[in-house]
Amino acid sequence: MRKKIMSGMRPTGKLHLGHYLGVIDNWVKLQDEYDCYFSVADWHALTTTYDKTENLRQDVLDVVMDWLACGIDPKKATIYVQSLVPETAELHIYLSMITPQNWVERDPTLKDMAKILKTKEGMGTQVNYGLMGYPVLMTADILTFNADFVPVGIDQVAHVELTRDIARRFNNVYNTEYFTEPQPLLNNCSLICGLDGNKMGKSFNNDIKISDTEEVTAKKIMTAITDRSRIRKDDLGHPDECEVAFKYWNIFGTEEEISTVRSECEQGLRGCAACKRQLGEKVLLEKLYINYFPFN
Ligand code: TRP
Ligand code: SF4
């Protein structure tokens, strides 16, 4: 029997290159060898934005469109909406009975989410019961299928560790081997930062969307931060201090290109504008590979 993969994403709007390089690219490769279940986690979205549901329906569709564009193939993998599988909610109740409160309280990802919430305005700034249950709900997602592996971004690994703990505890409490302890799977690609050097994220307005057109992508790349100490284009550059553009070269360029960029930059033979124009073409090639344009 093929091993099983389960993973998901919250429908937070159109996805960006961080989602693609960090997670989806990995899913696309895995779908040939494993039974894959990919969930649009709309209940998880409600844990923080329960008061903003107007766009949820469209956000779910947008996530699925981006997945399809990236090459997730419904003939190979099962794509589904979390809330359409009520058995997962039922399992969540049972799992919540055996999960000690301090296990969820010490979950580092949850702590970060709570911190971010407190900086926002309006209704949804407190930590609700539902948000505390976030990792238990994710555990229910994974254990619904008894998945062997869970391919996620680095920020989700702590949740998968908790899933293992809960599965083990269930098996102990009921003296069974019913649940498999799943393992997280990380993509080996280095994390892509946002155009301003911070973590790439929709709310930071520093992302390149999978669905951005060629023009928009090229324009955005031109705003990527470079070596701040460089003023004129023939000043000697420092690729290692080039905060974003050179990092992108490392992700999208071939080894040969990267070393050419490095030496031309260091010798002052390469202006930042021209450098980023060329980088934009590399990123577009990667995005063409993603294959979005036929959908536009
Ligand atoms: N919590 C995940 C995220 O925010 C999404 C998610 C929900 C998930 N259920 C899952 C990921 C199950 C892996 C497995 O990205
Ligand atoms: Fe960065 Fe390229 Fe400018 Fe060098 S030339 S600082 S690598 S953008």
PDB file of N, CA and C and ligand atoms in Angstrom, residues 226-227 230 242 245-246 261 265 270-272 275-276, ligand 2:
ATOM      1  N   THR A 226      18.715  46.105  -2.408  1.00  0.00           N
ATOM      2  CA  THR A 226      20.035  45.646  -2.852  1.00  0.00           C
ATOM      3  C   THR A 226      21.066  45.979  -1.765  1.00  0.00           C
ATOM      4  N   ASP A 227      22.308  46.192  -2.173  1.00  0.00           N
ATOM      5  CA  ASP A 227      23.364  46.588  -1.235  1.00  0.00           C
ATOM      6  C   ASP A 227      23.162  48.072  -0.916  1.00  0.00           C
ATOM      7  N   ARG A 230      25.615  51.050  -1.697  1.00  0.00           N
ATOM      8  CA  ARG A 230      25.958  51.351  -3.067  1.00  0.00           C
ATOM      9  C   ARG A 230      25.159  52.527  -3.578  1.00  0.00           C
ATOM     10  N   CYS A 242      23.864  42.428  -0.110  1.00  0.00           N
ATOM     11  CA  CYS A 242      22.738  42.746  -0.983  1.00  0.00           C
ATOM     12  C   CYS A 242      21.550  41.976  -0.434  1.00  0.00           C
ATOM     13  N   ALA A 245      18.087  41.094  -3.480  1.00  0.00           N
ATOM     14  CA  ALA A 245      18.312  40.715  -4.881  1.00  0.00           C
ATOM     15  C   ALA A 245      19.303  39.562  -5.007  1.00  0.00           C
ATOM     16  N   PHE A 246      20.408  39.625  -4.289  1.00  0.00           N
ATOM     17  CA  PHE A 246      21.376  38.531  -4.450  1.00  0.00           C
ATOM     18  C   PHE A 246      20.850  37.226  -3.850  1.00  0.00           C
ATOM     19  N   VAL A 261      27.335  37.023 -11.456  1.00  0.00           N
ATOM     20  CA  VAL A 261      26.730  38.176 -10.789  1.00  0.00           C
ATOM     21  C   VAL A 261      27.639  38.636  -9.655  1.00  0.00           C
ATOM     22  N   CYS A 265      29.465  42.240  -9.743  1.00  0.00           N
ATOM     23  CA  CYS A 265      29.002  43.166  -8.704  1.00  0.00           C
ATOM     24  C   CYS A 265      30.195  43.670  -7.903  1.00  0.00           C
ATOM     25  N   ARG A 270      28.490  45.967 -12.763  1.00  0.00           N
ATOM     26  CA  ARG A 270      27.082  45.594 -12.903  1.00  0.00           C
ATOM     27  C   ARG A 270      26.244  46.550 -12.072  1.00  0.00           C
ATOM     28  N   GLY A 271      25.368  47.286 -12.721  1.00  0.00           N
ATOM     29  CA  GLY A 271      24.491  48.191 -11.970  1.00  0.00           C
ATOM     30  C   GLY A 271      23.323  47.426 -11.373  1.00  0.00           C
ATOM     31  N   CYS A 272      22.802  47.905 -10.269  1.00  0.00           N
ATOM     32  CA  CYS A 272      21.722  47.180  -9.590  1.00  0.00           C
ATOM     33  C   CYS A 272      20.455  47.113 -10.445  1.00  0.00           C
ATOM     34  N   CYS A 275      20.918  44.544 -13.035  1.00  0.00           N
ATOM     35  CA  CYS A 275      20.999  43.253 -12.341  1.00  0.00           C
ATOM     36  C   CYS A 275      19.596  42.734 -12.019  1.00  0.00           C
ATOM     37  N   LYS A 276      18.750  43.644 -11.543  1.00  0.00           N
ATOM     38  CA  LYS A 276      17.406  43.204 -11.151  1.00  0.00           C
ATOM     39  C   LYS A 276      16.509  42.963 -12.368  1.00  0.00           C
TER      40      LYS A 276
HETATM   41 FE1  SF4 B   2      22.821  43.165  -5.541  1.00  0.00          FE
HETATM   42 FE2  SF4 B   2      23.055  42.858  -8.172  1.00  0.00          FE
HETATM   43 FE3  SF4 B   2      23.242  45.277  -7.040  1.00  0.00          FE
HETATM   44 FE4  SF4 B   2      25.185  43.510  -6.680  1.00  0.00          FE
HETATM   45  S1  SF4 B   2      24.562  44.425  -8.636  1.00  0.00           S
HETATM   46  S2  SF4 B   2      24.265  44.809  -5.115  1.00  0.00           S
HETATM   47  S3  SF4 B   2      24.003  41.592  -6.592  1.00  0.00           S
HETATM   48  S4  SF4 B   2      21.431  43.986  -7.111  1.00  0.00           S
END
